[in-house]
GROMACS .gro file of C-alpha atoms in nm:
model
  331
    1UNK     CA    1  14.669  11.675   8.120
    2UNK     CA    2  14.991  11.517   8.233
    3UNK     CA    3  15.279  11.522   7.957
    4UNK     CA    4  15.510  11.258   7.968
    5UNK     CA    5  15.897  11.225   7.775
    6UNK     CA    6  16.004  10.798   7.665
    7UNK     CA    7  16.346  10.690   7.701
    8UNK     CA    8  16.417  10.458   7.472
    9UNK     CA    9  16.215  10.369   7.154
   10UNK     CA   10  16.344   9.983   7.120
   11UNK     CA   11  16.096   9.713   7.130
   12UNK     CA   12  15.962   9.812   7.551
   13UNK     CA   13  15.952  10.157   7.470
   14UNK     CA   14  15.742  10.092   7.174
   15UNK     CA   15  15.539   9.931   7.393
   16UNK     CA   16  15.505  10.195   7.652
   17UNK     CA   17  15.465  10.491   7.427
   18UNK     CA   18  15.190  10.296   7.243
   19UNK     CA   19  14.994  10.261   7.535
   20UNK     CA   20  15.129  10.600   7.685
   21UNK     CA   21  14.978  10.779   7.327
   22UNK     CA   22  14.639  10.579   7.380
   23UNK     CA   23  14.562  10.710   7.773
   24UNK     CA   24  14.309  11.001   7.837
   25UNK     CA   25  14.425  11.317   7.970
   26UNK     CA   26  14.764  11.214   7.930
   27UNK     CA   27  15.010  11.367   7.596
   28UNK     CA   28  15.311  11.210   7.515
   29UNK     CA   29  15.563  11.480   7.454
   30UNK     CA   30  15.872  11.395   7.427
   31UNK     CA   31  16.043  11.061   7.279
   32UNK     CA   32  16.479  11.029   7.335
   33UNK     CA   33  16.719  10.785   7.187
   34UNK     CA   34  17.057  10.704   7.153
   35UNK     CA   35  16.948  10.630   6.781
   36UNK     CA   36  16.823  10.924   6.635
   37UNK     CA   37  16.622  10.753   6.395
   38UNK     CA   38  16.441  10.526   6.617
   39UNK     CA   39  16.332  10.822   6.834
   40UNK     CA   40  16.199  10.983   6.507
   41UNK     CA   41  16.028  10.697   6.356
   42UNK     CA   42  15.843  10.685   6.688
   43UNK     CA   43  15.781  11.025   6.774
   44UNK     CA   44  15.656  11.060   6.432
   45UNK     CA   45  15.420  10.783   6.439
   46UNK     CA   46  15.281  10.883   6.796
   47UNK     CA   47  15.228  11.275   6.689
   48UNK     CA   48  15.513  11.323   6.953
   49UNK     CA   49  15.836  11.538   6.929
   50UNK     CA   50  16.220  11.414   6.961
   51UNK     CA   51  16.412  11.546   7.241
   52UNK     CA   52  16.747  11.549   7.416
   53UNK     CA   53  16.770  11.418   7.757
   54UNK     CA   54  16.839  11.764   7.909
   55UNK     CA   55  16.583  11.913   7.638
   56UNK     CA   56  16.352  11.658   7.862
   57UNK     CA   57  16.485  11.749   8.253
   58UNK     CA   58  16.520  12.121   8.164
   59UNK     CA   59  16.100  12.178   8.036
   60UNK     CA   60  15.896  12.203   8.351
   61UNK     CA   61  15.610  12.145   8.144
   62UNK     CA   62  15.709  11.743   8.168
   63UNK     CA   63  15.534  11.586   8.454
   64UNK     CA   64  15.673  11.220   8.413
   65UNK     CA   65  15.885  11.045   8.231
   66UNK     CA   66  15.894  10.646   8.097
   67UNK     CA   67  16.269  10.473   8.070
   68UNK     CA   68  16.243  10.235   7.895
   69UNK     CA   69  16.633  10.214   7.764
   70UNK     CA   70  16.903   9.989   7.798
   71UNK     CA   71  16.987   9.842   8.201
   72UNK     CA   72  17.273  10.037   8.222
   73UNK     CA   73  17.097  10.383   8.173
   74UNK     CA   74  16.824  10.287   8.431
   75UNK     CA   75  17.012  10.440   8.739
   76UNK     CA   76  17.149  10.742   8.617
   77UNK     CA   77  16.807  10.853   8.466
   78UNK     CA   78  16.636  10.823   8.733
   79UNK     CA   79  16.839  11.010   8.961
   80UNK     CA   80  16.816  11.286   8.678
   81UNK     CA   81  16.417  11.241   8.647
   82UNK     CA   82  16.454  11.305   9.054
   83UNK     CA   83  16.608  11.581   9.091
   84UNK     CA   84  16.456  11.734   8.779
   85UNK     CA   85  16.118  11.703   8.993
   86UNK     CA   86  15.978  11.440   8.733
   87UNK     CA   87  15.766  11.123   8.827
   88UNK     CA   88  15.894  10.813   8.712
   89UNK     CA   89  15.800  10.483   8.527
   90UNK     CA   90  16.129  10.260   8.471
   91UNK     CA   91  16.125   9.908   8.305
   92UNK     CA   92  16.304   9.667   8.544
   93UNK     CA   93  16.572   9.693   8.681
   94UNK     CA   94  16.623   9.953   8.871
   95UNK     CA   95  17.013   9.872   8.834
   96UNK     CA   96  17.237   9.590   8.763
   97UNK     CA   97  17.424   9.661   9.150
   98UNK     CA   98  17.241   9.622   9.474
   99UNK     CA   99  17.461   9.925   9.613
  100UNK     CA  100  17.367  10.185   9.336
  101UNK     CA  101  16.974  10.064   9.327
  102UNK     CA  102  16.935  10.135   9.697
  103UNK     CA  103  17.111  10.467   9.600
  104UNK     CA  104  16.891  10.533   9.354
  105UNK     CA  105  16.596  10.444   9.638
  106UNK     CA  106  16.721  10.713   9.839
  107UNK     CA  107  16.750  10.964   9.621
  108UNK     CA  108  16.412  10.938   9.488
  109UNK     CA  109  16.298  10.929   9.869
  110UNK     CA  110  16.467  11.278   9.921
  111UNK     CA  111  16.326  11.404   9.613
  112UNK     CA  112  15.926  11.322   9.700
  113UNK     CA  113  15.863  11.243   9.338
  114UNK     CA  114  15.691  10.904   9.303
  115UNK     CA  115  15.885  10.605   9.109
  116UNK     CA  116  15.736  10.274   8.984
  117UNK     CA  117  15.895  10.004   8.856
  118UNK     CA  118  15.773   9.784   8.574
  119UNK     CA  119  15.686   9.432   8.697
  120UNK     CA  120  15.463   9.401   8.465
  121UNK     CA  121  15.311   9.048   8.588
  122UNK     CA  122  15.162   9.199   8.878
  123UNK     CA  123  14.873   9.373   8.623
  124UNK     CA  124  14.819   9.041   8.427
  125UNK     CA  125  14.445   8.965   8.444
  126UNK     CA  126  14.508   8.595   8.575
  127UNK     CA  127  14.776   8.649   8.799
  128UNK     CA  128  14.590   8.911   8.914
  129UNK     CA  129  14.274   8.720   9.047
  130UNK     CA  130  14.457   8.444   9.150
  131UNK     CA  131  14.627   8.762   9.409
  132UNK     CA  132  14.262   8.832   9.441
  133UNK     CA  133  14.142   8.513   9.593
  134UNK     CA  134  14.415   8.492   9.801
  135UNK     CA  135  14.354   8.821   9.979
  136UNK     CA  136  13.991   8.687   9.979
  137UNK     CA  137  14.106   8.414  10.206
  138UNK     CA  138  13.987   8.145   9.918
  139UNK     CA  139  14.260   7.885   9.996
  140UNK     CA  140  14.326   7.961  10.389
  141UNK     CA  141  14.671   8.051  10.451
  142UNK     CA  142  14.937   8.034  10.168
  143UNK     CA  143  15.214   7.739  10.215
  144UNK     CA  144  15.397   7.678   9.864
  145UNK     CA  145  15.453   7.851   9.558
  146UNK     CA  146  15.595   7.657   9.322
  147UNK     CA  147  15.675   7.902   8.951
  148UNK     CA  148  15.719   7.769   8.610
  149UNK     CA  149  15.898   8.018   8.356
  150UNK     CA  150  16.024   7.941   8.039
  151UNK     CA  151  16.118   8.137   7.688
  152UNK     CA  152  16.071   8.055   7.390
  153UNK     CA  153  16.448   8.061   7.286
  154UNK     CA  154  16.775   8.248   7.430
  155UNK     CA  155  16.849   8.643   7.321
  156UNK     CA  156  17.171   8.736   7.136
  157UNK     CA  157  17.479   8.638   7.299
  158UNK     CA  158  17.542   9.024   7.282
  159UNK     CA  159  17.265   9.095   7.484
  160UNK     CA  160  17.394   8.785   7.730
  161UNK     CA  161  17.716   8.929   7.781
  162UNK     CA  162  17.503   9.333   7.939
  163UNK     CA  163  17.240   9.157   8.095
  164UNK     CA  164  17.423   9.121   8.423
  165UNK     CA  165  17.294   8.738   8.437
  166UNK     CA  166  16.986   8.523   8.380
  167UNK     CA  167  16.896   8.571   8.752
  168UNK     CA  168  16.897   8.932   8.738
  169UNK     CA  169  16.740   8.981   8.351
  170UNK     CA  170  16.524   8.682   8.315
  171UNK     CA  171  16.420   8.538   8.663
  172UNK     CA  172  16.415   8.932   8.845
  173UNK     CA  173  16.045   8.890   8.725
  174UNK     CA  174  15.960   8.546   8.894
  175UNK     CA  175  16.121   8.672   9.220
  176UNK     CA  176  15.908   8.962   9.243
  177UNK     CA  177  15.630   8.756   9.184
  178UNK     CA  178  15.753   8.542   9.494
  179UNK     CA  179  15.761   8.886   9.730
  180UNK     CA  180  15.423   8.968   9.530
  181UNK     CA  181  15.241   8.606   9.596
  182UNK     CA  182  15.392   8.467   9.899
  183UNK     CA  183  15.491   8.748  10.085
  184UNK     CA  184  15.159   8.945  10.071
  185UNK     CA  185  15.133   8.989  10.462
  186UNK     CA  186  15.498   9.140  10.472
  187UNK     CA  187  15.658   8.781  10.524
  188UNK     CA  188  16.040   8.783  10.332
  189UNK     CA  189  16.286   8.579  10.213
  190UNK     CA  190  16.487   8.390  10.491
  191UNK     CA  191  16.726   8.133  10.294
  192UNK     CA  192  16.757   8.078   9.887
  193UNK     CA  193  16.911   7.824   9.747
  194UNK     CA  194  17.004   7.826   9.340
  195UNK     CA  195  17.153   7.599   9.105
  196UNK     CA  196  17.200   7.657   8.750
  197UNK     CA  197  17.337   7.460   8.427
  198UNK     CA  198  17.361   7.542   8.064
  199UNK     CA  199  17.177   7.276   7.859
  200UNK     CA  200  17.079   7.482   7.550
  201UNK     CA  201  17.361   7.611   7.350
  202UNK     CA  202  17.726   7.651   7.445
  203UNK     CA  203  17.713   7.994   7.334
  204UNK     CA  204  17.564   8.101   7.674
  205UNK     CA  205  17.871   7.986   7.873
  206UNK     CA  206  18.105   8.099   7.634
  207UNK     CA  207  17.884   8.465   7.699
  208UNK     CA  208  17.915   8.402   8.082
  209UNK     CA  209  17.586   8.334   8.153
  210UNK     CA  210  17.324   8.005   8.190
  211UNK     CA  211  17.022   7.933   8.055
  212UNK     CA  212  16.832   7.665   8.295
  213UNK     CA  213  16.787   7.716   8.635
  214UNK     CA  214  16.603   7.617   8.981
  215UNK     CA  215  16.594   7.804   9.272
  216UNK     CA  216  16.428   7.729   9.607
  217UNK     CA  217  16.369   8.017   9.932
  218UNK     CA  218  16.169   7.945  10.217
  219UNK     CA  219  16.007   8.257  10.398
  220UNK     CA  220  16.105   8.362  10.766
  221UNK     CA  221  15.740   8.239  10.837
  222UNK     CA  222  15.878   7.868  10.672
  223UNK     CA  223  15.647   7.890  10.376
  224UNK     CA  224  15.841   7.752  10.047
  225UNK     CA  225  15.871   7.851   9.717
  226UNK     CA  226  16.028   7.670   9.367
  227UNK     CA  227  16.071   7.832   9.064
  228UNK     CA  228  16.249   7.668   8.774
  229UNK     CA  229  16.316   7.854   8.414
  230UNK     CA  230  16.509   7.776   8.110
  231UNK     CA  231  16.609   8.000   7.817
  232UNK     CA  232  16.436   7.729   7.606
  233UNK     CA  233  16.054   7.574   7.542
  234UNK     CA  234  16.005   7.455   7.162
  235UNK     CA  235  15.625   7.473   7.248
  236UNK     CA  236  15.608   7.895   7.336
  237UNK     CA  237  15.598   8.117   7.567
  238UNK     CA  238  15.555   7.932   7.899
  239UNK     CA  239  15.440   8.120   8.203
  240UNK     CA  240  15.258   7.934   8.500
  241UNK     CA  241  15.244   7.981   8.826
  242UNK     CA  242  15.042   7.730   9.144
  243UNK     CA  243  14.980   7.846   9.528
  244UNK     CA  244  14.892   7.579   9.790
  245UNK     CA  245  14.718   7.680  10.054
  246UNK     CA  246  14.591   7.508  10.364
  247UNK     CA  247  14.248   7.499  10.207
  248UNK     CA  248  14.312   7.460   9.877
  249UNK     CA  249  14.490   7.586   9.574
  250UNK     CA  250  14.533   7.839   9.268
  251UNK     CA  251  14.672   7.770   8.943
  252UNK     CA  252  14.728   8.015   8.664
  253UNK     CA  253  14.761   7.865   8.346
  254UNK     CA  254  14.942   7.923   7.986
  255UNK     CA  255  14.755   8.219   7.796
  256UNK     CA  256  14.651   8.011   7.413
  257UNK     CA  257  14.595   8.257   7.090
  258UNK     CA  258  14.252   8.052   7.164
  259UNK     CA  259  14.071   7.828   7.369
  260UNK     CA  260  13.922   7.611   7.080
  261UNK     CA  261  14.031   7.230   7.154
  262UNK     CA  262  13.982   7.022   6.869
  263UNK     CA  263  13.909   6.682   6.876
  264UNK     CA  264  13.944   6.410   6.595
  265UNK     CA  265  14.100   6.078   6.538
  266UNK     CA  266  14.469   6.199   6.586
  267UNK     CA  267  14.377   6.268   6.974
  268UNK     CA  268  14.302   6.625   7.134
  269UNK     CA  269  14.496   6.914   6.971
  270UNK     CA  270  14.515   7.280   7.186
  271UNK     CA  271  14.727   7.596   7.067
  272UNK     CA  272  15.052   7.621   7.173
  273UNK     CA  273  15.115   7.897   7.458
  274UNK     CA  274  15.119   8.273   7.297
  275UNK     CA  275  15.512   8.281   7.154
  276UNK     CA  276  15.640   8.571   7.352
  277UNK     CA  277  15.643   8.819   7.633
  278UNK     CA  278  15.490   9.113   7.365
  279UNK     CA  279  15.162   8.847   7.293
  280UNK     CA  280  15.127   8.721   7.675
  281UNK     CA  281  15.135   9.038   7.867
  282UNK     CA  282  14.998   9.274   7.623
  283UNK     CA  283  14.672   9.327   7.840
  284UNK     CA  284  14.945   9.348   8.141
  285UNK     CA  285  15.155   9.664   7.998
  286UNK     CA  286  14.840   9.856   7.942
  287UNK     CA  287  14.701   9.822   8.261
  288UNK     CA  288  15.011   9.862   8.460
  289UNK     CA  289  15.074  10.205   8.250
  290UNK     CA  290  14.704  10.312   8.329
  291UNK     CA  291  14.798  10.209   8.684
  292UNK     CA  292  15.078  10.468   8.680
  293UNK     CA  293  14.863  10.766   8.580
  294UNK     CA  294  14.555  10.668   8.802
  295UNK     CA  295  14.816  10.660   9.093
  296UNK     CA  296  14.979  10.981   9.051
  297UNK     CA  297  14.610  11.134   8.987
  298UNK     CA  298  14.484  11.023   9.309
  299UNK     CA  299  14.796  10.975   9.573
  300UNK     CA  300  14.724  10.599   9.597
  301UNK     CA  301  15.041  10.404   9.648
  302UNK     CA  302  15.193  10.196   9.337
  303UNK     CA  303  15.163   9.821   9.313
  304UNK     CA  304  15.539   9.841   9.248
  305UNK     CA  305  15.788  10.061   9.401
  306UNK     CA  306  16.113  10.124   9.378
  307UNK     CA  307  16.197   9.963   9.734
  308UNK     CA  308  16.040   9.680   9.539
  309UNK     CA  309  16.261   9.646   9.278
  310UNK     CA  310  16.550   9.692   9.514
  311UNK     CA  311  16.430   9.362   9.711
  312UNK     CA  312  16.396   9.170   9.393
  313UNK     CA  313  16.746   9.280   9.274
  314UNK     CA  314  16.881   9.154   9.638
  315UNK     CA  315  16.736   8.813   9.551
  316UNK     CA  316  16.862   8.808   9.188
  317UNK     CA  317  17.174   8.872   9.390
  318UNK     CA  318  17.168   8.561   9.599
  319UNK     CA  319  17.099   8.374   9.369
  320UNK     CA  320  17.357   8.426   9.139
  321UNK     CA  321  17.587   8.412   9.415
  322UNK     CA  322  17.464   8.078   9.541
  323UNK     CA  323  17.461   7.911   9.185
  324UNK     CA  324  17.821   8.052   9.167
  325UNK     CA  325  17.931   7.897   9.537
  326UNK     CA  326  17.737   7.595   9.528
  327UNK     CA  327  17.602   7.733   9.889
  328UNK     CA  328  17.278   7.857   9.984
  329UNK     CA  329  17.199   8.218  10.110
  330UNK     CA  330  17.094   8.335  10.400
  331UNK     CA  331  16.939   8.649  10.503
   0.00000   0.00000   0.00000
């Protein structure tokens, strides 16, 4: 039985303890927050107990522990969770600075505990087998990635103004899912290029920030990828992604509440795309928390490691530093 403390108990670390509460041979323990009622309506609701966060590093009876709080905290916990001895699980990312994540990298490297990070579209079933064929050779040898993500609407201008940046909250994702896609053979980022405008509300700029973007990198090995987002879609949740390959290609598609089309005199009518993150990658958070466990069980490597969140951070860097200069980034 491995027993496991939350950090956080906001909307991701609902999500996590859920699925944490649900796994076999694993007991969720322990559930901290800044808001003492949040951490007691959960704990309460997953037969789970409310802690402190030294309460949490001080039990040796904790094996692991799930952050799942604010960006800020990310860091600091878990160099604590290290050098407590404690495996971790941390939502994205690892820290808002490139200098303090690799830090952080380091530390957990001296420590020997094991650290994943939560890119959570590496588990999605579709992405997934689309990664599958690929490795399977399906569409010869991978040439273009081109990455379509798109929310449903912007987050409080609050939340804006702490995110460190649409490149490093919002597109972090879609960059690891370049490294993940395109740079399966150990291929990397050679030169990014990023532009970025604010076409749906003024608020945005006034928080700092923008809310559509494009960004193009080609690979040392000249393969190219695209990925435009915007903080805006009126029709859901949009989340595509299509590979070209030298012998074909791969598309992944929207996910649809379902896949009835219906068919009558007004034309063809589908359901719009599911309308958020919690509905699209529902499956994904389960498996990649299942993932977690089965990898600290049996010594297998993590689909996502800390080093990995590091490179994706260094790209959400370069980005926002080329939108910023107007110049592209080389590395």
């Amino acid at each position: 039985m491995k027993n496991v403390a939350v950090f956080g108990a906001g909307r991701i670390g609902r999500i996590h303890a859920s699925n944490l509460a649900a796994l076999p041979g694993v007991r969720l323990q322990y559930v901290c927050d800044a808001v003492p009622s949040a951490a007691a309506e959960l704990a309460q609701q997953l037969g789970a107990q409310v802690a402190e966060l030294d309460q949490v590093f001080a039990d040796p009876g904790v094996d692991a522990v799930a952050i799942c709080s604010p960006t800020n905290t990310h860091s600091d916990l878990i160099a604590r969770a290290a050098a407590a001895g404690k495996h971790i699980f941390c939502e994205k990312p690892v820290d808002l600075s490139v200098p303090r994540a690799e830090a952080v990298a380091r530390a957990v490297a001296e420590a020997g505990v094991a650290c994943m990070i939560g890119f959570q579209r590496r588990f999605d079933p579709t992405f997934n087998e689309a990664r599958r064929r690929l490795d399977a050779g399906e569409i010869g040898r991978p040439e273009m990635l081109v990455i379509t993500s798109r929310d449903p609407g912007a987050p409080p201008v609050d939340y804006l103004k702490a995110s460190g940046g649409i490149f490093r909250d919002m597109l972090i994702h879609d960059l690891d899912v370049f490294r993940w896609i395109l740079c399966a053979d150990g291929d990397e980022a050679a030169w990014l290029s990023a532009t970025a405008s604010v076409l749906t509300d003024p608020a945005v700029a006034e928080a700092g920030d923008w809310d559509s973007t494009a960004v193009t990198i080609k690979t040392r090995l000249g393969r190219l990828c695209q990925i435009n987002t915007s903080r805006r879609a009126a029709y859901g949740y949009d989340q595509r992604f299509e590979l070209l390959g030298s012998d074909g290609m791969l598309q992944c598609g929207n996910q649809t509440p379902s896949q009835v089309l219906q068919w009558d005199a007004r034309g063809v009518r589908a359901d719009k795309p599911e309308p958020f993150f919690l509905q699209r990658y529902a499956a994904a958070y389960r498996l990649e928390i299942e993932h977690f466990f089965d990898c600290l069980q049996s010594g297998q490597p993590f689909k996502t490691t800390v080093e990995d969140g590091v490179k994706a951070q260094q790209l959400a860097d370069a980005a926002t530093l080329s939108a910023q200069s107007g110049q592209p980034v080389q590395f």
